[in-house]
Structures are given as structure tokens and as C-alpha cells.
mmCIF file of C-alpha atoms (C1' of nucleotides) in Angstrom:
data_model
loop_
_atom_site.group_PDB
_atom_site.id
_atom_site.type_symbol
_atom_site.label_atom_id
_atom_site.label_comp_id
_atom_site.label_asym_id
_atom_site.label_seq_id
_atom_site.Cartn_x
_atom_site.Cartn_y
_atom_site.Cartn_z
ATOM 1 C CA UNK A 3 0.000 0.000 0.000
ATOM 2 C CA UNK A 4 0.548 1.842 1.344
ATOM 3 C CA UNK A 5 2.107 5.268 1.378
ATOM 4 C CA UNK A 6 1.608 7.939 3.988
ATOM 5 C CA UNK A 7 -2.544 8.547 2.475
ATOM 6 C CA UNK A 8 -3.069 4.624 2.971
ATOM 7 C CA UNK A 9 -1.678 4.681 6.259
ATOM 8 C CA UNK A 10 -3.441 7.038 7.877
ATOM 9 C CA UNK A 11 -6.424 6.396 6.522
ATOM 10 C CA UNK A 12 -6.401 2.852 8.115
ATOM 11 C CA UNK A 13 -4.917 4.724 11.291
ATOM 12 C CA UNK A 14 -8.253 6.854 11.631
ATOM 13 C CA UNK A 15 -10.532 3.870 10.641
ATOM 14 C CA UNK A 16 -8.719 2.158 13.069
ATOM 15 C CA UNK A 17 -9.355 4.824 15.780
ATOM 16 C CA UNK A 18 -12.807 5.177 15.346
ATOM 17 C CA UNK A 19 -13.404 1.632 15.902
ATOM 18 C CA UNK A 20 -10.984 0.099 18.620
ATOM 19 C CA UNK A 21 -10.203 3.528 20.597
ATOM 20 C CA UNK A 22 -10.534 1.891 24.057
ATOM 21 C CA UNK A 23 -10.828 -1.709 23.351
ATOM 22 C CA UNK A 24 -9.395 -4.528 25.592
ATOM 23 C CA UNK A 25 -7.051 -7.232 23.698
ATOM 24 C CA UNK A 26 -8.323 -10.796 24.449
ATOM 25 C CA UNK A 27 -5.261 -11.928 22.799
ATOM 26 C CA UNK A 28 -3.668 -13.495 19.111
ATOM 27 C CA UNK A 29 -6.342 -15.871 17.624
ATOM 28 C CA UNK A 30 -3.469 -16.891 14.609
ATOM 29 C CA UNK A 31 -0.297 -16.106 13.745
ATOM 30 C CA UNK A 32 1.013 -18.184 10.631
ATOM 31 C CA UNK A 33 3.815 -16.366 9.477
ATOM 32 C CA UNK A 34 5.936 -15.729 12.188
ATOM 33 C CA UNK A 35 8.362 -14.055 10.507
ATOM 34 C CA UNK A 36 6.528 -10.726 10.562
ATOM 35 C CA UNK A 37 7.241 -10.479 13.982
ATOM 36 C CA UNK A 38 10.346 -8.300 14.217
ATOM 37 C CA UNK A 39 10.062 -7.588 17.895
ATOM 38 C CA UNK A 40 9.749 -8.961 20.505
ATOM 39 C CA UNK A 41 9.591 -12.948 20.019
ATOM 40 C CA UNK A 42 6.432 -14.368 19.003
ATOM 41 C CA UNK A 43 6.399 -15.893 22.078
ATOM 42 C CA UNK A 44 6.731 -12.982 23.895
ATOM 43 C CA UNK A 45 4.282 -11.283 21.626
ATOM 44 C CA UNK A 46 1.287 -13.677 22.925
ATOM 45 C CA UNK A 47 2.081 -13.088 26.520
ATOM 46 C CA UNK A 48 1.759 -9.229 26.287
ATOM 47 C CA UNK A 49 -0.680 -9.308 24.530
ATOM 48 C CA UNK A 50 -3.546 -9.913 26.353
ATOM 49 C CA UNK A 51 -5.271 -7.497 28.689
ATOM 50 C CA UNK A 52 -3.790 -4.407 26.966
ATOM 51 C CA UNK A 53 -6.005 -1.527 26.227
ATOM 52 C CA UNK A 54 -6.213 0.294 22.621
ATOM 53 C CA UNK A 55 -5.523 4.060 23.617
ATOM 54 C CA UNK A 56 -5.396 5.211 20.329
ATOM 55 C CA UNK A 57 -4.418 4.478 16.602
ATOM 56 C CA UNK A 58 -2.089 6.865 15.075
ATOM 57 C CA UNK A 59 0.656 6.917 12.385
ATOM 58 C CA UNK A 60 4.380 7.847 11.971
ATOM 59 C CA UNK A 61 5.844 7.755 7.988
ATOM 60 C CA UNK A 62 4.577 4.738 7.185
ATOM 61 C CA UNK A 63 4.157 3.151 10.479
ATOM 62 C CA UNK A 64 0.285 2.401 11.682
ATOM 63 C CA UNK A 65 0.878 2.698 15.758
ATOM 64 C CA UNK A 66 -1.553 1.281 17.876
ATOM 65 C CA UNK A 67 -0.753 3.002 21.681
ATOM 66 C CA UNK A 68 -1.609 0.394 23.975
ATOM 67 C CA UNK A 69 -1.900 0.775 28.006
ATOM 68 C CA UNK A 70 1.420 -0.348 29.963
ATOM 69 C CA UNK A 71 3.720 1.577 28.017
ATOM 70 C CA UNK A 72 3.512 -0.174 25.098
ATOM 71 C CA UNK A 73 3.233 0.429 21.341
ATOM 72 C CA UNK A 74 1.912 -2.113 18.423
ATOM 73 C CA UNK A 75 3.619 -0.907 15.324
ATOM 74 C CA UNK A 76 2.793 -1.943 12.338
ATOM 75 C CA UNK A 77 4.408 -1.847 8.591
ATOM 76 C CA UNK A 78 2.220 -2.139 5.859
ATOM 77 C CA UNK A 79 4.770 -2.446 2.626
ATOM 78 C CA UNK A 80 3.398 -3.508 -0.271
ATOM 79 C CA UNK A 81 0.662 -5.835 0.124
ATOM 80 C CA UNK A 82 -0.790 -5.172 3.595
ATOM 81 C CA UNK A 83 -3.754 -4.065 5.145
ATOM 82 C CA UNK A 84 -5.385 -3.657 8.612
ATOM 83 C CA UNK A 85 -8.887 -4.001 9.157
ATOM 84 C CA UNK A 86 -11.714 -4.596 11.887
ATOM 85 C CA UNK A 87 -13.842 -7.702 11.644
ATOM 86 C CA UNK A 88 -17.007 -8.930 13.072
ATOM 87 C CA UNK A 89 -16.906 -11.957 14.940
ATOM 88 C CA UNK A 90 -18.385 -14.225 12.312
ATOM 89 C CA UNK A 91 -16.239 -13.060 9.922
ATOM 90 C CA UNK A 92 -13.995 -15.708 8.188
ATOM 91 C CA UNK A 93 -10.088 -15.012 7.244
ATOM 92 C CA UNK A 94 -8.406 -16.931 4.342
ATOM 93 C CA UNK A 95 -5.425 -18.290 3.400
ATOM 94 C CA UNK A 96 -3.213 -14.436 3.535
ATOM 95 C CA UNK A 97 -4.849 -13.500 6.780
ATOM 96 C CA UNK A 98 -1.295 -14.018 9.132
ATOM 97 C CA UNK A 99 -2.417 -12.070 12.082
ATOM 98 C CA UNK A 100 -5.547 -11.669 14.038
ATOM 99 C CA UNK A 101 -5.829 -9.994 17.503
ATOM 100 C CA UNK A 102 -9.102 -10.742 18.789
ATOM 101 C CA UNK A 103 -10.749 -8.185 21.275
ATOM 102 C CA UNK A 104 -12.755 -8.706 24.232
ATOM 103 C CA UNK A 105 -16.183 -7.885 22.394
ATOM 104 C CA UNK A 106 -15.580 -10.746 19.828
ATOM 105 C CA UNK A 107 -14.592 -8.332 17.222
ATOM 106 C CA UNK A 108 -10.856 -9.664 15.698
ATOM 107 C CA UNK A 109 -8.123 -7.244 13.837
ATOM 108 C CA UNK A 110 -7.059 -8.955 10.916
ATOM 109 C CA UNK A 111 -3.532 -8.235 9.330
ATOM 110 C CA UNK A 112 -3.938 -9.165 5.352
ATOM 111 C CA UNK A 113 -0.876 -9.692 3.192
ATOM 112 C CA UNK A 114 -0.536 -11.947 0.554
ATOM 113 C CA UNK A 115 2.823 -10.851 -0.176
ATOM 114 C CA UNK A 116 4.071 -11.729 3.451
ATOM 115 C CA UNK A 117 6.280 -8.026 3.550
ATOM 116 C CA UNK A 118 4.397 -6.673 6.465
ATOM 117 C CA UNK A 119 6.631 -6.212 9.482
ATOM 118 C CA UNK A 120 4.889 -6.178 13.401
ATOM 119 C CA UNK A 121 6.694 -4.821 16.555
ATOM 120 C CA UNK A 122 5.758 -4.572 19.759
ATOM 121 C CA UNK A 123 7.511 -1.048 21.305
ATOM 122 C CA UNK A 124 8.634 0.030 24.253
ATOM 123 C CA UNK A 125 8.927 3.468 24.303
ATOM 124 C CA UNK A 126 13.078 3.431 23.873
ATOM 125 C CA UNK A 127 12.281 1.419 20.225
ATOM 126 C CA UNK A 128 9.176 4.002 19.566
ATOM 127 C CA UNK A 129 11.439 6.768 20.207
ATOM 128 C CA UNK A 130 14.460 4.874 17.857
ATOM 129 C CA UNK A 131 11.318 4.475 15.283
ATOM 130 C CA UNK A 132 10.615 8.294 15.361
ATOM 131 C CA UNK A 133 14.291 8.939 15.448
ATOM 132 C CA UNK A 134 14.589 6.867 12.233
ATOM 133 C CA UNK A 135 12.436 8.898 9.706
ATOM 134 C CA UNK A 136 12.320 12.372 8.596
ATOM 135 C CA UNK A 137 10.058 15.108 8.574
ATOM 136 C CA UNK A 138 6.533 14.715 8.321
ATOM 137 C CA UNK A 139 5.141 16.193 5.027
ATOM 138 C CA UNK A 140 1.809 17.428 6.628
ATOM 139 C CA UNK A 141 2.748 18.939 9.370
ATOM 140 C CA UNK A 142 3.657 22.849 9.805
ATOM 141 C CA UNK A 143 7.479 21.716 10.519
ATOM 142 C CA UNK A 144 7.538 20.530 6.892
ATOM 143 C CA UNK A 145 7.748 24.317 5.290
ATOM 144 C CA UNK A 146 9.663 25.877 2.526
ATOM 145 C CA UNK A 147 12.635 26.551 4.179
ATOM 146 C CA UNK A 148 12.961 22.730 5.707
ATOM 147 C CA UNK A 149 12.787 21.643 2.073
ATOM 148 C CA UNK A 150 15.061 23.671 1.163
ATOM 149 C CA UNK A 151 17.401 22.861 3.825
ATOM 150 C CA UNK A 152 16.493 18.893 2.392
ATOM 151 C CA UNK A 153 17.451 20.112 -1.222
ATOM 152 C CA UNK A 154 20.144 22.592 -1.308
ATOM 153 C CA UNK A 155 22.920 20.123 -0.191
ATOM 154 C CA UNK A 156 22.460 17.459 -2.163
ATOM 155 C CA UNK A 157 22.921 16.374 -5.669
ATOM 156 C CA UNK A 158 20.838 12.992 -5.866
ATOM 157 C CA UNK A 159 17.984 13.103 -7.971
ATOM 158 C CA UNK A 160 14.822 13.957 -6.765
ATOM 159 C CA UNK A 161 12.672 10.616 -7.184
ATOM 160 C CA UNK A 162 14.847 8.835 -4.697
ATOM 161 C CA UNK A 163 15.452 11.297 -2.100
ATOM 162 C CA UNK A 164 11.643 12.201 -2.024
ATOM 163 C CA UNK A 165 11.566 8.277 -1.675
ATOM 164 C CA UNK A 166 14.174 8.385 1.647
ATOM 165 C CA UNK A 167 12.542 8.001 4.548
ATOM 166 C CA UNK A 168 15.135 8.903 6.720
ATOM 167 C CA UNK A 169 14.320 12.362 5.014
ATOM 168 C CA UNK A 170 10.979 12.647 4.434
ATOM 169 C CA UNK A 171 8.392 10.568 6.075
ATOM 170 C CA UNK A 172 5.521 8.966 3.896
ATOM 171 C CA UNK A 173 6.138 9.296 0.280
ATOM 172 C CA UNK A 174 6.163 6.023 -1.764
ATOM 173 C CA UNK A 175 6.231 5.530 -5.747
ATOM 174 C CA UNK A 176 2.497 6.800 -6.315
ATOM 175 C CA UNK A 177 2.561 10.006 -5.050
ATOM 176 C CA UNK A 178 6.250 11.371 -5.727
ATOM 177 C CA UNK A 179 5.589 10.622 -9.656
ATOM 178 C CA UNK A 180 2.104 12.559 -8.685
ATOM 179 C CA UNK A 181 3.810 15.359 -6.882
ATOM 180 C CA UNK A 182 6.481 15.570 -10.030
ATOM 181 C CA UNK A 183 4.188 15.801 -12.509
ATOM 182 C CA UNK A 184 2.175 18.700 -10.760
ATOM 183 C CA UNK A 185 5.377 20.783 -10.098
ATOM 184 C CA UNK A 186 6.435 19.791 -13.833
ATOM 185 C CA UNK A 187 9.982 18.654 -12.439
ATOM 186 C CA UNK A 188 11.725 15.508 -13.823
ATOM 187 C CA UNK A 189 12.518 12.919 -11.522
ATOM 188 C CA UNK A 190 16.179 12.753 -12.408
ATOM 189 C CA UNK A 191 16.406 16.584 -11.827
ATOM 190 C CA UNK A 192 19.118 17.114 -9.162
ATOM 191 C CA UNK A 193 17.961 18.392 -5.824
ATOM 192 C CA UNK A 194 20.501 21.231 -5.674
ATOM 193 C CA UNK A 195 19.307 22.181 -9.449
ATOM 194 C CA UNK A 196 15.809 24.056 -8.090
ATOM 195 C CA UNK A 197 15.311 27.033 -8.307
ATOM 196 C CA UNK A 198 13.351 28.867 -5.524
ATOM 197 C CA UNK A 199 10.285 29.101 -7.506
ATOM 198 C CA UNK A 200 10.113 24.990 -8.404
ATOM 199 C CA UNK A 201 10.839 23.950 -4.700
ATOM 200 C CA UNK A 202 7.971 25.948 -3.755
ATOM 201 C CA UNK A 203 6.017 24.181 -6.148
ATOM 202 C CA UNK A 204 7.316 20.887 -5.099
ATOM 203 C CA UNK A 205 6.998 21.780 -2.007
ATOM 204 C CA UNK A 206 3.267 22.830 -2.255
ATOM 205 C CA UNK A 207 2.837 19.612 -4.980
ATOM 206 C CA UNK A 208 3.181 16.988 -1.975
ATOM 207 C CA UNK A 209 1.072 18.528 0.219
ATOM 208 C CA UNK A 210 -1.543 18.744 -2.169
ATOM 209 C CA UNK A 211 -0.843 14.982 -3.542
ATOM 210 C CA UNK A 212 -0.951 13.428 0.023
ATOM 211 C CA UNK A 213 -3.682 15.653 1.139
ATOM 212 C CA UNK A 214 -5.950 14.845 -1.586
ATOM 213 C CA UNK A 215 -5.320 11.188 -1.551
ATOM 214 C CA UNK A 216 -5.999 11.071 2.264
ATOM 215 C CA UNK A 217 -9.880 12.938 1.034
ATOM 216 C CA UNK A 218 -10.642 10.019 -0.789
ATOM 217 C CA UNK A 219 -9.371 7.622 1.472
ATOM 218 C CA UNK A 220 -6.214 6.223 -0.472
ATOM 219 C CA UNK A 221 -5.190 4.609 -3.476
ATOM 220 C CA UNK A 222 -6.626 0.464 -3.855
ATOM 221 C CA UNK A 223 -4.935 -0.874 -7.128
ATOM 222 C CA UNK A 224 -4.692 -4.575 -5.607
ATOM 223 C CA UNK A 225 -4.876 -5.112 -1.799
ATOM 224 C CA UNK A 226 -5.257 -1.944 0.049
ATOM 225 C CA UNK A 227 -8.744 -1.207 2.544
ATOM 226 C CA UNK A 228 -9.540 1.054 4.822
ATOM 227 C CA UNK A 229 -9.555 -0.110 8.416
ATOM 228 C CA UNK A 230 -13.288 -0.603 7.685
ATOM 229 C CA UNK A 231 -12.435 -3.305 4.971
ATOM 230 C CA UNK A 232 -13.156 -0.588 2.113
ATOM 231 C CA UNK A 233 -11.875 0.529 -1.055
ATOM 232 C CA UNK A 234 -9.846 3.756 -1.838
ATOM 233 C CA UNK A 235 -10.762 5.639 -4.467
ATOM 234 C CA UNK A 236 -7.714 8.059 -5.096
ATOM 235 C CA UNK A 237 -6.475 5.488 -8.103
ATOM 236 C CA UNK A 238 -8.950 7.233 -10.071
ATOM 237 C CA UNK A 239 -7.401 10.616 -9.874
ATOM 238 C CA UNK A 240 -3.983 9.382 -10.892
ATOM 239 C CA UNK A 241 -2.771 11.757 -13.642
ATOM 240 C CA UNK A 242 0.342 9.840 -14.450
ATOM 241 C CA UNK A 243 0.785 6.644 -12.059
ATOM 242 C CA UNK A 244 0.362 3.910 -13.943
ATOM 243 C CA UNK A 245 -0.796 5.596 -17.096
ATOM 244 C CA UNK A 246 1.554 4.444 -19.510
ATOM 245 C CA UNK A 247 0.794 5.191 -23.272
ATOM 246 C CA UNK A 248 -2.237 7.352 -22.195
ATOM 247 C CA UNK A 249 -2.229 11.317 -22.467
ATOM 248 C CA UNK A 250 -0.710 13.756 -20.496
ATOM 249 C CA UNK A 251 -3.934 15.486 -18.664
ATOM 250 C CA UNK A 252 -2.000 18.630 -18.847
ATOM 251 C CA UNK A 253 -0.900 18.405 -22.539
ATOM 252 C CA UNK A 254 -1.656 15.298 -24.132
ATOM 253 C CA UNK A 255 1.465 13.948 -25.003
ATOM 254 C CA UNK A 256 1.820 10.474 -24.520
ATOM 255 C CA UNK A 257 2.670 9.408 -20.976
ATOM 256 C CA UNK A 258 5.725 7.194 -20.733
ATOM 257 C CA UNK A 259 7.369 4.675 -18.135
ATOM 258 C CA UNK A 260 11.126 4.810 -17.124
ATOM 259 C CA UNK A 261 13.150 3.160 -14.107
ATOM 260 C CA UNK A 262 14.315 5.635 -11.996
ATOM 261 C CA UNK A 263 15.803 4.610 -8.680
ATOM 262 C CA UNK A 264 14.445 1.082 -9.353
ATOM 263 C CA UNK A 265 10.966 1.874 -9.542
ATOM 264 C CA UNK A 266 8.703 2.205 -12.150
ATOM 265 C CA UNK A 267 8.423 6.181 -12.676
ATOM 266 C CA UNK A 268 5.613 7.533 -15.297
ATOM 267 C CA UNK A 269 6.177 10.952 -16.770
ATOM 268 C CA UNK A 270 5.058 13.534 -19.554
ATOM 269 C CA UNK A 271 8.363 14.132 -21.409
ATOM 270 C CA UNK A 272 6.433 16.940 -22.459
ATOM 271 C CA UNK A 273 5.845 18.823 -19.028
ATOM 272 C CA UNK A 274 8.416 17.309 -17.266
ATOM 273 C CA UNK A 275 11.489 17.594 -18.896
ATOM 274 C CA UNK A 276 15.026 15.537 -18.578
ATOM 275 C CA UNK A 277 17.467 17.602 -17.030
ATOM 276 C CA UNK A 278 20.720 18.224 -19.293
ATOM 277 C CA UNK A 279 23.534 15.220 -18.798
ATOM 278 C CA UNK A 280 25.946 17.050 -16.549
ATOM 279 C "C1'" DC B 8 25.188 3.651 -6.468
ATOM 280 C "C1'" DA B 9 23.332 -0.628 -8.295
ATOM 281 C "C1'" DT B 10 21.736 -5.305 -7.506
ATOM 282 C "C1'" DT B 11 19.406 -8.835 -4.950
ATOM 283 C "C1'" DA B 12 16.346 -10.609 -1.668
ATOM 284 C "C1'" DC B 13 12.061 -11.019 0.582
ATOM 285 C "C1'" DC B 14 6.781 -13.240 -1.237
ATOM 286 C "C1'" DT B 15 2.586 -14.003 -4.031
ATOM 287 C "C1'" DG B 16 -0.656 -13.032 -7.682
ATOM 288 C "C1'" DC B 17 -1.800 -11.297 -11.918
ATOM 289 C "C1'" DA B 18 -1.496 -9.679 -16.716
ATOM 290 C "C1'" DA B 19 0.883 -9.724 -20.962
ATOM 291 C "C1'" DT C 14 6.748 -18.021 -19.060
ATOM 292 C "C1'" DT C 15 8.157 -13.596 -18.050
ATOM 293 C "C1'" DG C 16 7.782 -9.348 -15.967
ATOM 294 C "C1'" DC C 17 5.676 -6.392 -12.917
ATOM 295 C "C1'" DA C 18 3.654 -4.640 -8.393
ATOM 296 C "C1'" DG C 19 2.026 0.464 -3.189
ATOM 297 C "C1'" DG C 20 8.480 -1.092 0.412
ATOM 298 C "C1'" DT C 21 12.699 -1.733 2.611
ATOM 299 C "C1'" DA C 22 16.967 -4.137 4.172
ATOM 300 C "C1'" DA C 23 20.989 -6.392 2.972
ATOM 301 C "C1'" DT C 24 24.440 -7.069 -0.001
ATOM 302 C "C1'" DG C 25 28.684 -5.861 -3.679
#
DNA sequence: CATTACCTGCAA
DNA sequence: TTGCAGGTAATG
């Protein structure tokens, strides 16, 4: 999924439904793996008993504050989601979590491609979490001047540091090549390159991207819901995201696919043109 | 900086 | 069968 739009989305679906709910305790956990920290084991005897405080999000963390000090953080990547299920309801075969609540309601973690990453936090590793990521985009720390602090000394393109987490918190493939295309930048475009004028765009091209897609509830091209087992519907507001050989909304020329930082990247040479070889 | 690995499903 | 997919960590 799940960028920064998918991931709070799910975080506030997630509040509105659990916000002071007791843990009973796992009901299954088939793919151990995702467990990061603490031990599984460990993991089931915490568990149960704890109280849902709240549901919030940091980058592209869902955190789940429980009572005691502790924090249930939870890591998407590309295939999960998080949702809240009625008691009857029956998991399948890429359902490798549940956490079943007192009421007989049950959290299911969904991820077919078995990326999704679970720890359980003290707050030391919260704070080592936090520590680990960069600014958030939506918040009134992220202004023009902090990007430009985040531009001006470095020469990496822009695609990939928009993509560094340690830099910026939240961005993922679909909504950098979104924010590019609005601010008319290409992604290989050096950071240092901008002029004032385009990192102000840039700069006002993410919020608007992220903001936007968190309105209609994220982006669903395969596996992503809501915490309320729903659909996005920012996919159909792409302008260039996976839009190959279709035209440019801005200009019609033909939208085109390169690699850029190893990920698929969809421009309009037209609007967005390649910076000169150095 | 680029490549590979982690997984599964789906479309070409 | 091949290549691709919303992410990130671990390798040369």
C-alpha cells in the first residue's frame, strides 16, 4: 500500500473503531516471521489485557498506543492491510495475524505478499522508530525553508530522495511521480538544481498529492482497505501513475514509463522535462 | 550507487 | 513463461 494517504487512513478507521478496546489476545499467527520484535512468544504473553488508547501513524508506520507503556507498530509495505472484523467473519489463506478483542470483534492483518513487518515497542524502540524517519510532510514543521534545507545540499535526484525516509516521512512511488508531474519537475532533476520558484512548487505539490489522496481515502490498485475493509478511491485521480501510453492530462502527449531509482516512474516528457547530462 | 532478496498473484 | 507490483533491508 501503502504510502503515507493509505496509512493514515487505516490509522483513523482504526481509531474510530478500537479507541478503548481490551485485547483478548492473538487468535493466529502463521507467518511468524513478521514479527520483528519482541519474540512471538513474547508477543502472545503481552498481549492480552492491553487496552487500545489510540491508533495513530508515523511515515509509514500504523501505531496502535496500547496501556502499559507499550506500542503495536505496524508496517504495511506492499501488500498489507489492517482491518476490523465482526466476529463471524472468516479469514483466508493471507490472513497471518488476528488480535481478537474482548467484544468478539478480531483485527485482521492481510498480506498476501508476506512483507508486512509487526513490533511490539517500548517506548526506547518508539522513540528509535521516530528517530529513524524524517520530517513529516503534513505537518507545519515541513515548510519551505525545511525543504530547502532537504534540497540545497544534495545532488541525488529527486525521485529517490523524495523516496528516503530517513528524510521525508511517507512518500512512496504513487505520489512522488504525482507530486512531479504537478510541479512539472523531472525525476532525475538534481535536488541542488531548483530554483526557488520549483521547490515551492514541489513543495506545495506533496502537500496537495498526500492531502488529496488522504480525502478520498487512499489509493486500492490490488490489496489496500480502509480499516473498515473498504476501497480507496484516489487510483482514479492518478494523472500519471500507472498511465503508460495514455495522455498527459496537462498536454496530451503520450505518458511514458522509465526506471528511476528502481521503480517504475511515469512521466510527460512533455511537461516534465530531462534535465541536461551534466 | 546498483543489484538482490524477501513473497505471491496477476497480466501480458 | 516472463515481468511487474504500493516497500525496505541487505548485499557488492
Amino acid at each position: 500500500m501503502p504510502e503515507l494517504p493509505e496509512v493514515e487512513t487505516a490509522a483513523r478507521s482504526l481509531a474510530a473503531q478500537v479507541t478503548g478496546s481490551r485485547i483478548a489476545g492473538i487468535e493466529k499467527l502463521d507467518w511468524e516471521r513478521m514479527v520483528e520484535t519482541p519474540s512471538p512468544a513474547d508477543l502472545y504473553a503481552l498481549l492480552p489485557g492491553r487496552t487500545i488508547a489510540q491508533a495513530g501513524r508515523r511515515a509509514k508506520w500504523l501505531l496502535l498506543t496500547l496501556d502499559a507503556g507499550w506500542t503495536l507498530a505496524v508496517h504495511l509495505r506492499m501488500s498489507g492491510s489492517l482491518t476490523v472484523q465482526a466476529p463471524a467473519e472468516p479469514d483466508d489463506t493471507h490472513t497471518h495475524l488476528i488480535i481478537a478483542l474482548t467484544d468478539g470483534r478480531r483485527i485482521f492483518f492481510h498480506d498476501p505478499r508476506k512483507f508486512g513487518r509487526v513490533r511490539l515497542l517500548d517506548a526506547h524502540g518508539l522513540a528509535l522508530l521516530d528517530a529513524a524517519h524524517g520530517v513529516e510532510p503534513l505537518t507545519a514543521a515541513f515548510d519551505v525553508a525545511a525543504f530547502t534545507a532537504l534540497l540545497q545540499p544534495r545532488r541525488t535526484a529527486l525521485k529517490p530522495l523524495l523516496l528516503n525516509q530517513q528524510l521525508l516521512a511517507g512518500m512512496g512511488n504513487i505520489y512522488v511521480d504525482e507530486a512531479l508531474w504537478l510541479s512539472q519537475l523531472h525525476p532525475l532533476r538534481a535536488a541542488c538544481s531548483l530554483a526557488a520558484a520549483e521547490t515551492a512548487t514541489l513543495h506545495a505539490a506533496i502537500k496537495q498529492v498526500l492531502e488529496q489522496g488522504i480525502a478520498n481515502e487512499g489509493s486500492t490498485l490490488r490489496n489496500y482497505r480502509t480499516g473498515y475493509g473498504r476501497s480507496g478511491s484516489n487510483q482514479h485521480y492518478f494523472k500519471v501513475y500507472g498511465r503508460t501510453g495514455q495522455p498527459c492530462p496537462r498536454c496530451g502527449t503520450t505518458i511514458v514509463r522509465l526506471v528511476v531509482a528502481q521503480r517504475g516512474t511515469h512521466i510527460c516528457p512533455q511537461c516534465q522535462p530531462a534535465p541536461l547530462p551534466a
